[in-house]
mmCIF file of C-alpha atoms in Angstrom:
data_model
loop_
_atom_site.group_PDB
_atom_site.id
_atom_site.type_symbol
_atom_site.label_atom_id
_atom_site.label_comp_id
_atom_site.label_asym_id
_atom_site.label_seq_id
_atom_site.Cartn_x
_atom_site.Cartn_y
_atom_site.Cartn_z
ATOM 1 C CA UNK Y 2 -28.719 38.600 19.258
ATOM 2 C CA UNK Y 3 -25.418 37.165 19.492
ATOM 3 C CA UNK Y 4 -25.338 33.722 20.244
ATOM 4 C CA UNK Y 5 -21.185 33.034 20.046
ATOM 5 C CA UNK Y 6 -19.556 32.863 23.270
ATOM 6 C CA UNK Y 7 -16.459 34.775 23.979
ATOM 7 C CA UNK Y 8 -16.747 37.289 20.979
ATOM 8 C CA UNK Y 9 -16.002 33.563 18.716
ATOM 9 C CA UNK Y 10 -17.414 33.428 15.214
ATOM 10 C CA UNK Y 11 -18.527 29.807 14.662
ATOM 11 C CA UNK Y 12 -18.908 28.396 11.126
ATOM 12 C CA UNK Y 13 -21.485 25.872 10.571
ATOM 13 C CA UNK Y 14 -19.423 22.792 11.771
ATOM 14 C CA UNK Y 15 -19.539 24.913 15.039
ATOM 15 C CA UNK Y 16 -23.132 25.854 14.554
ATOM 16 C CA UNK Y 17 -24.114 22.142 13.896
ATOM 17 C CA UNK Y 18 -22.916 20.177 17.016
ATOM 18 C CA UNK Y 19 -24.444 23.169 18.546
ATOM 19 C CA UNK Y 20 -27.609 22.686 17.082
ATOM 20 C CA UNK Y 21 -27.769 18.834 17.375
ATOM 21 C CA UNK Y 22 -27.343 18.888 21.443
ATOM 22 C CA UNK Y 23 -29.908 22.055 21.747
ATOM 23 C CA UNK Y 24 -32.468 19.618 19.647
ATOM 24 C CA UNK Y 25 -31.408 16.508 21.787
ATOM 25 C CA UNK Y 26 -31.887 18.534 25.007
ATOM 26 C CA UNK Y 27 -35.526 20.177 23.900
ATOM 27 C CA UNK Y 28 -37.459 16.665 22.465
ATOM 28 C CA UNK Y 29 -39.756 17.303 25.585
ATOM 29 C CA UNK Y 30 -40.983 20.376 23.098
ATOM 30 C CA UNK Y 31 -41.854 18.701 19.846
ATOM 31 C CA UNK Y 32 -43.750 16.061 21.876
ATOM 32 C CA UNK Y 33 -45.944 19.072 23.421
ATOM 33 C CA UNK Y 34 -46.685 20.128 19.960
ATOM 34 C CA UNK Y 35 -47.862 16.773 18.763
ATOM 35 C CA UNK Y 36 -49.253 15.772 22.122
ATOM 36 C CA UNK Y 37 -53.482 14.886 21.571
ATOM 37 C CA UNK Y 38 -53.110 13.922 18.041
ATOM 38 C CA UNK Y 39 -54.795 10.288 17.282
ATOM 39 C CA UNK Y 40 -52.360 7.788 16.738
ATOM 40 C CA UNK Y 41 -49.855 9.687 16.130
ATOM 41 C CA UNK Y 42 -50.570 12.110 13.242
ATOM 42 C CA UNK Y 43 -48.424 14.416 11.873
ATOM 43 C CA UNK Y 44 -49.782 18.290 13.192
ATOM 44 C CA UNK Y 45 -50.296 19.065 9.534
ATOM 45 C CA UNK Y 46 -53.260 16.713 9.074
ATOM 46 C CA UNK Y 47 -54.526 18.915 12.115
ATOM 47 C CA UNK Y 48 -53.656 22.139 10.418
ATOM 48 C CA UNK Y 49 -55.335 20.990 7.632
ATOM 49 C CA UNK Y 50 -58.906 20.659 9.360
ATOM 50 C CA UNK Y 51 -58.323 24.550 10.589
ATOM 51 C CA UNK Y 52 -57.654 26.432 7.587
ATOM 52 C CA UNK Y 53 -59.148 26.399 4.219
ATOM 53 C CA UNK Y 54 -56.124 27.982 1.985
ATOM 54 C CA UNK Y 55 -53.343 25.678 1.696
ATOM 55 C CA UNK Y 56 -50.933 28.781 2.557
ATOM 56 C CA UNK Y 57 -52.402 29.499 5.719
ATOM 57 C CA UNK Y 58 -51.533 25.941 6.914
ATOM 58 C CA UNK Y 59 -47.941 26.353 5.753
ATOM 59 C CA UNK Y 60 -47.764 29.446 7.390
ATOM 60 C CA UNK Y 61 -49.090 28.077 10.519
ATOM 61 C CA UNK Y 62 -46.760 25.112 10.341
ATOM 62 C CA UNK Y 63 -44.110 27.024 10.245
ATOM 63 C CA UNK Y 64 -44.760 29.439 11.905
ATOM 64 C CA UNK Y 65 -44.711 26.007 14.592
ATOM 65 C CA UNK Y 66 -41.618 25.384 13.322
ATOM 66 C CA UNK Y 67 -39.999 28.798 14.472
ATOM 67 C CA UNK Y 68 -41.404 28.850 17.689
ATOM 68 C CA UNK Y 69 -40.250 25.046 18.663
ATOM 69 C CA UNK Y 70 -36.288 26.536 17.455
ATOM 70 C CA UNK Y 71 -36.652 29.884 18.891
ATOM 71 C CA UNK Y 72 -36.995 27.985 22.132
ATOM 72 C CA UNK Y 73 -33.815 26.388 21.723
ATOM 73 C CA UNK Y 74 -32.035 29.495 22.436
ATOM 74 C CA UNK Y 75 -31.835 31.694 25.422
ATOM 75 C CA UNK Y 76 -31.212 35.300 26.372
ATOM 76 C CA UNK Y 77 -27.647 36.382 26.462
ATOM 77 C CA UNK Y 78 -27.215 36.609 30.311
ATOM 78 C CA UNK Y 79 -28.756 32.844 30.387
ATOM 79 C CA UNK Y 80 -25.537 31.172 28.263
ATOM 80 C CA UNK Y 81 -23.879 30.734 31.494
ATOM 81 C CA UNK Y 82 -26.776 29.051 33.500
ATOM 82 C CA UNK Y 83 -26.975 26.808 30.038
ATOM 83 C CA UNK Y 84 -23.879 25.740 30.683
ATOM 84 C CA UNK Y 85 -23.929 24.809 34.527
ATOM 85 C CA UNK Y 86 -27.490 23.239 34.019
ATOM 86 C CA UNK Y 87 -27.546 20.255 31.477
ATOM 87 C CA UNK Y 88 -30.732 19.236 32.440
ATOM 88 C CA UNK Y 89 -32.820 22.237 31.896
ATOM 89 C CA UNK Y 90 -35.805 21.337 30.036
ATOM 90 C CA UNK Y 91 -37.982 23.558 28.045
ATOM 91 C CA UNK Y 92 -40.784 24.012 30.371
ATOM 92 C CA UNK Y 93 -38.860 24.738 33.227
ATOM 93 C CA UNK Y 94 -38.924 28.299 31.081
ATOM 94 C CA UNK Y 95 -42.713 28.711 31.669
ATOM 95 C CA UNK Y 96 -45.346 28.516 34.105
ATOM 96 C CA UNK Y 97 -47.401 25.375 34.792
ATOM 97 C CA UNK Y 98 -50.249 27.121 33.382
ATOM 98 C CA UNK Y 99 -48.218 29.194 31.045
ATOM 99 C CA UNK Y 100 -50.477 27.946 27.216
ATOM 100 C CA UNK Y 101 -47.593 29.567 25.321
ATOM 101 C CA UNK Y 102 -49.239 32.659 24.843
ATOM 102 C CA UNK Y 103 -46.343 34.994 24.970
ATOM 103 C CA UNK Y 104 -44.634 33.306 22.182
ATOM 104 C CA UNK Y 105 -47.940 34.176 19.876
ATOM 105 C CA UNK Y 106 -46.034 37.507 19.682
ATOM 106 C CA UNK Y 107 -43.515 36.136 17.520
ATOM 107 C CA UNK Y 108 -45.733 34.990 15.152
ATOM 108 C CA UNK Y 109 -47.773 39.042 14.296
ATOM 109 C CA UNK Y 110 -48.218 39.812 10.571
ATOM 110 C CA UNK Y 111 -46.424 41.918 8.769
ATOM 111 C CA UNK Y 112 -46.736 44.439 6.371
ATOM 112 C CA UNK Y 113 -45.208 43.101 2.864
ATOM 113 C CA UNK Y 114 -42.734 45.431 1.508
ATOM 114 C CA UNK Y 115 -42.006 46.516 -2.116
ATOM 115 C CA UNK Y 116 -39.527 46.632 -4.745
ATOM 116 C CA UNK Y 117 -35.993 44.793 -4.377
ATOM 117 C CA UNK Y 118 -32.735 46.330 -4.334
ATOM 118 C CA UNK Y 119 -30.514 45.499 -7.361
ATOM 119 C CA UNK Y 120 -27.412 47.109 -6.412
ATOM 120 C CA UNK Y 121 -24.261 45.260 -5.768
ATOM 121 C CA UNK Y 122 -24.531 43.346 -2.511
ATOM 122 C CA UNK Y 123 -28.198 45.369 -1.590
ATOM 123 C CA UNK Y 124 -30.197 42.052 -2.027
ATOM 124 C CA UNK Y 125 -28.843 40.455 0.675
ATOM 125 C CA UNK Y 126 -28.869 43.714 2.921
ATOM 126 C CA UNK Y 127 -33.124 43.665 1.674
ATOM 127 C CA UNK Y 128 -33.042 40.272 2.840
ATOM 128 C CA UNK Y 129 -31.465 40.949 6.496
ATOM 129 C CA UNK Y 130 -32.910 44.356 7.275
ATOM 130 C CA UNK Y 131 -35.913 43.162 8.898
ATOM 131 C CA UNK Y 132 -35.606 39.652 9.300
ATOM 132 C CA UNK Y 133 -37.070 38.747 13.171
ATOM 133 C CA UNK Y 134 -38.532 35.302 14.497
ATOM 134 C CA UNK Y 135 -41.512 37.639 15.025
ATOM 135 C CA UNK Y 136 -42.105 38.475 11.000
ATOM 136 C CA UNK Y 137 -41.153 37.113 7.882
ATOM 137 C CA UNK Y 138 -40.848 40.752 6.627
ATOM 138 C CA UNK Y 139 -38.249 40.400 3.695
ATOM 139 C CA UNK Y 140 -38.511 36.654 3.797
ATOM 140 C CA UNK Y 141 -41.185 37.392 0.783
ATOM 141 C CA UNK Y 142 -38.030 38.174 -1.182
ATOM 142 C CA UNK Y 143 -36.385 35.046 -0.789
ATOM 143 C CA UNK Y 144 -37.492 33.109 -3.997
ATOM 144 C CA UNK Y 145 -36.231 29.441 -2.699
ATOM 145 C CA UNK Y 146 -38.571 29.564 0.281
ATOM 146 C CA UNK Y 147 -41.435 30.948 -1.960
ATOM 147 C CA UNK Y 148 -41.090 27.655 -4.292
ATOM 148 C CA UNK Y 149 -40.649 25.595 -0.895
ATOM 149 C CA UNK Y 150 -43.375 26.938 0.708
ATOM 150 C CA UNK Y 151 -45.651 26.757 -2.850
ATOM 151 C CA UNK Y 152 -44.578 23.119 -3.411
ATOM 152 C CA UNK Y 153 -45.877 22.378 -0.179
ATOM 153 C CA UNK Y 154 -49.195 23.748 -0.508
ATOM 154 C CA UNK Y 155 -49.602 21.760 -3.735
ATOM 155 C CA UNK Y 156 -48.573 18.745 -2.146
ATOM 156 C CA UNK Y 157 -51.207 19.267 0.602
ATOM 157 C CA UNK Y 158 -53.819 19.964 -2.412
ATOM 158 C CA UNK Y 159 -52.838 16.726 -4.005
ATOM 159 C CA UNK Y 160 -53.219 14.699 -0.439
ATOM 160 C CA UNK Y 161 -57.062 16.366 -0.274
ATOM 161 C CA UNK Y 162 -57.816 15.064 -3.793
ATOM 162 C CA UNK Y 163 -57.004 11.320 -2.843
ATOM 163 C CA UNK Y 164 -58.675 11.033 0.711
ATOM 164 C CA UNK Y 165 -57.268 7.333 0.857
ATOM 165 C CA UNK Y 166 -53.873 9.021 1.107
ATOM 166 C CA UNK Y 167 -54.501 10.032 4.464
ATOM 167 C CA UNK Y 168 -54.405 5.891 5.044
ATOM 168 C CA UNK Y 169 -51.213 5.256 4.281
ATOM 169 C CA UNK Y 170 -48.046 5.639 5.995
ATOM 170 C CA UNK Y 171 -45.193 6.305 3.651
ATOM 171 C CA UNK Y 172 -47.086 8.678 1.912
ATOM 172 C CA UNK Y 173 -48.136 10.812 5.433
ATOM 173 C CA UNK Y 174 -44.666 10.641 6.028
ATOM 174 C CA UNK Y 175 -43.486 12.268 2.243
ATOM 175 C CA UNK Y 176 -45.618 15.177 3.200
ATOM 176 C CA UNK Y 177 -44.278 15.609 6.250
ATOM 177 C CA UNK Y 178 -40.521 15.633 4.947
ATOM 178 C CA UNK Y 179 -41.782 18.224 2.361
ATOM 179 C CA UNK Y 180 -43.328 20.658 4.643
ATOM 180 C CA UNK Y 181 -40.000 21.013 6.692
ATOM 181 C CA UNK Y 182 -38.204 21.976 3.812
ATOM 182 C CA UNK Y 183 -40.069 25.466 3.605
ATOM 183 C CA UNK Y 184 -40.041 25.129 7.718
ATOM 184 C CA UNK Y 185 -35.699 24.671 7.624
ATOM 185 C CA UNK Y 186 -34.884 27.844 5.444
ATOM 186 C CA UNK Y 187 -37.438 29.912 7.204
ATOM 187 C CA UNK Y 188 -35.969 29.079 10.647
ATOM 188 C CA UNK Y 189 -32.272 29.659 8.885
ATOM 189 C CA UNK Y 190 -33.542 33.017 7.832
ATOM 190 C CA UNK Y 191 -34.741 33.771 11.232
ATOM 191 C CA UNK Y 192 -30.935 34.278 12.510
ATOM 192 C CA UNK Y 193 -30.285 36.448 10.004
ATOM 193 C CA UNK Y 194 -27.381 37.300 7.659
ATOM 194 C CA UNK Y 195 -24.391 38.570 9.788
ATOM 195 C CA UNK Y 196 -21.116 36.533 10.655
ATOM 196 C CA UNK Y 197 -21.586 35.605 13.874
ATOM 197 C CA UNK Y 198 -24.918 34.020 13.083
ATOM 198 C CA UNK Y 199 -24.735 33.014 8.845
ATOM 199 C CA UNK Y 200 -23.099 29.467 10.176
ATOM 200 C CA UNK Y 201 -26.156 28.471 11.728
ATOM 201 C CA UNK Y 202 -28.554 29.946 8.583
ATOM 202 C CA UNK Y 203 -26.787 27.362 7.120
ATOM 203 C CA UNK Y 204 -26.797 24.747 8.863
ATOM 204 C CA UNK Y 205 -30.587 25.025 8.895
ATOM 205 C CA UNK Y 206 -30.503 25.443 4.572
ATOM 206 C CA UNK Y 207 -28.531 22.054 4.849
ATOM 207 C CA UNK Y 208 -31.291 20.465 6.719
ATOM 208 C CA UNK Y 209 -34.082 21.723 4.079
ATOM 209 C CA UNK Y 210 -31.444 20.330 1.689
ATOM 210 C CA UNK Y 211 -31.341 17.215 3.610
ATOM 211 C CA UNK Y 212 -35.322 16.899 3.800
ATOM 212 C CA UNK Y 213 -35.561 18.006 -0.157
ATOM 213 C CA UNK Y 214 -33.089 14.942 -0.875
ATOM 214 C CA UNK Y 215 -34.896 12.728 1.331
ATOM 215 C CA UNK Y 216 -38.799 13.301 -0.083
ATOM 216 C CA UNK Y 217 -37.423 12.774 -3.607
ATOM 217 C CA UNK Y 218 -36.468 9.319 -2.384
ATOM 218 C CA UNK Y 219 -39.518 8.783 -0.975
ATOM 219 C CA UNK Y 220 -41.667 10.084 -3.794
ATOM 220 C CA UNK Y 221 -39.643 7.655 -6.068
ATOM 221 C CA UNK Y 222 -40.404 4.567 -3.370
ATOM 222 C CA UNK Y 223 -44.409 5.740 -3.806
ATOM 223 C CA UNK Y 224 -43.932 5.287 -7.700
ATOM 224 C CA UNK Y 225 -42.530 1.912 -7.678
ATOM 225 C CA UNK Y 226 -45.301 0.991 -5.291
ATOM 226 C CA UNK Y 227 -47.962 2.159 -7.828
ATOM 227 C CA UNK Y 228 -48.990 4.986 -5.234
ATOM 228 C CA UNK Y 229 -49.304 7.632 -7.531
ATOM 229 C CA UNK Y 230 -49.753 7.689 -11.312
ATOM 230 C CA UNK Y 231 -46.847 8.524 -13.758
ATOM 231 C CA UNK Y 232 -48.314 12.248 -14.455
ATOM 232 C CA UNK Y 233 -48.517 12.937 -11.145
ATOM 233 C CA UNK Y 234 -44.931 11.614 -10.166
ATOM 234 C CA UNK Y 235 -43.226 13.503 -12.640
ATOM 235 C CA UNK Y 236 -44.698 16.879 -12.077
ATOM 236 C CA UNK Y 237 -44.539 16.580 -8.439
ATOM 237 C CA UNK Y 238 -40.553 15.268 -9.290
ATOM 238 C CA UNK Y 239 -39.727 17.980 -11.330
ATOM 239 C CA UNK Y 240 -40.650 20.465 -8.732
ATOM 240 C CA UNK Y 241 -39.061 18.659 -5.867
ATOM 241 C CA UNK Y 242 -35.837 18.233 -8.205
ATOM 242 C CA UNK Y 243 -35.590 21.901 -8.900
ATOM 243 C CA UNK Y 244 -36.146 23.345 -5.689
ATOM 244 C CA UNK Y 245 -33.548 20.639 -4.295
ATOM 245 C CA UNK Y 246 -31.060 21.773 -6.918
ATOM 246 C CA UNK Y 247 -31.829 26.207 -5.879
ATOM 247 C CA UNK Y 248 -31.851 25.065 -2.207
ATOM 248 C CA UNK Y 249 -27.970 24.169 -2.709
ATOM 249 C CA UNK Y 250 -26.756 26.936 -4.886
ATOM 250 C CA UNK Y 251 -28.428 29.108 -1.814
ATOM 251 C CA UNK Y 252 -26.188 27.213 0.531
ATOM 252 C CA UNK Y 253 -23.351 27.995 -1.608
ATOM 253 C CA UNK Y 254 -23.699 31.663 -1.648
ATOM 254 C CA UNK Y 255 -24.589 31.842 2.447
ATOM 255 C CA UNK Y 256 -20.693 30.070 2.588
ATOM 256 C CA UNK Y 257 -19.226 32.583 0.134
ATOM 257 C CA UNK Y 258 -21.067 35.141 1.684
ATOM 258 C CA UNK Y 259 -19.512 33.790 5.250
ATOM 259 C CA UNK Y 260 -15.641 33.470 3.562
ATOM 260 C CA UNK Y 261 -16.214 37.337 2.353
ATOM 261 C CA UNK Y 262 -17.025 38.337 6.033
ATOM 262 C CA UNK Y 263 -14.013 36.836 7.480
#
């Protein structure tokens, strides 16, 4: 789909006052999706009580994740309606009975495929091919979002093993920053690979950057308040650390792969 008005290829500056007034215009979304929880708990302690394998609830959050940004976005013919109606909220786009059902289809799994391409500039054509909102397809190659999707799991392991976890605020909200790091690239992947839409892959990598940065602040402000022991910390650091640090060299080759397409 291409997003860019007037045949205009936007780089992420573009991309990310873009982003910020689609977000600041769609709140009335996010507050659907967390809408019935008690006292206002994050949706993955709900997730949590509906699937057994820590994976599933990742993949369920994020799959969450893609629908609330897919929303953001209309159909081609709609840009100019966007811009005469400012005030267009997101469920002006559905019925009032409308449960969301149609956007399940975005969310159908996919066969995995095999092998990888090692050819000169063929891993990033593996990784486009068949990227959709409605499959993560040849997102299964992308080794950052494995490790951020895996560290998230682990974290939600650890949170089951100390129930009194659940109790406590700052460490509720960790998890929560940790879970949209795997969330952010997979919703960057979603628009795919080509120039008129790499600027806003990136701008969603930044903000899985920007969520990696923050947790490993927060996990340091749990250590110094004795909520979790000196093992754990340091494993769970290392992990954060290291997918922090492959999260930026990604961004760096999205932005050299966005100079070369120029």
């Amino acid at each position: 789909m291409m997003f860019n008005k007037d045949d205009e290829i936007w780089d992420e500056f573009q991309w990310e006052v873009h982003l910020k007034e689609m977000e600041q215009r769609n709140e009335q979304l996010r507050d659907f999706f967390t809408s019935g929880l008690p006292d206002d708990k994050p949706r993955w302690l709900r997730l949590l009580n509906e699937y057994n394998s820590k994976l599933d609830v990742m993949n369920a959050y994020i799959e969450e994740e893609l629908l609330i940004e897919e929303s953001y976005f209309p159909d081609d013919e709609d840009w100019e309606d966007e811009e005469e109606d400012d005030n267009d909220p997101f469920f002006s786009m559905f019925d009032e009975d409308d449960e969301l059902d149609e956007w399940e289809d975005f969310f159908e799994d996919s066969e995995e495929e095999e092998g990888f391409l090692d050819d000169d500039g063929e891993e990033w054509k593996r990784l486009s091919d068949d990227f959709a909102m409605s499959d993560y397809g040849a997102i299964e190659n992308l080794s950052v979002y494995l490790e951020a999707r895996s560290v998230g799991a682990e974290l939600l392991k650890l949170a089951e093993t100390e129930p009194h976890y659940f109790e406590n605020e700052e460490f509720t909200n960790f998890i929560s920053k940790s879970l949209l790091i795997s969330a952010k690239l997979a919703v960057g992947y979603s628009f795919g690979f080509e120039i008129d839409v790499l600027g806003a892959n990136i701008v969603y990598c930044k903000k899985a950057l920007g969520y990696a940065n923050a947790s490993l602040e927060m996990l340091q402000n749990l250590k110094n308040k004795e909520l979790m022991d000196q093992s754990r910390y340091y494993e769970v650091h290392q992990r954060l650390f290291e997918l922090r640090n492959e999260i930026g060299i990604y961004i760096q080759d999205l932005r050299e792969r966005f100079k070369s397409q120029l």
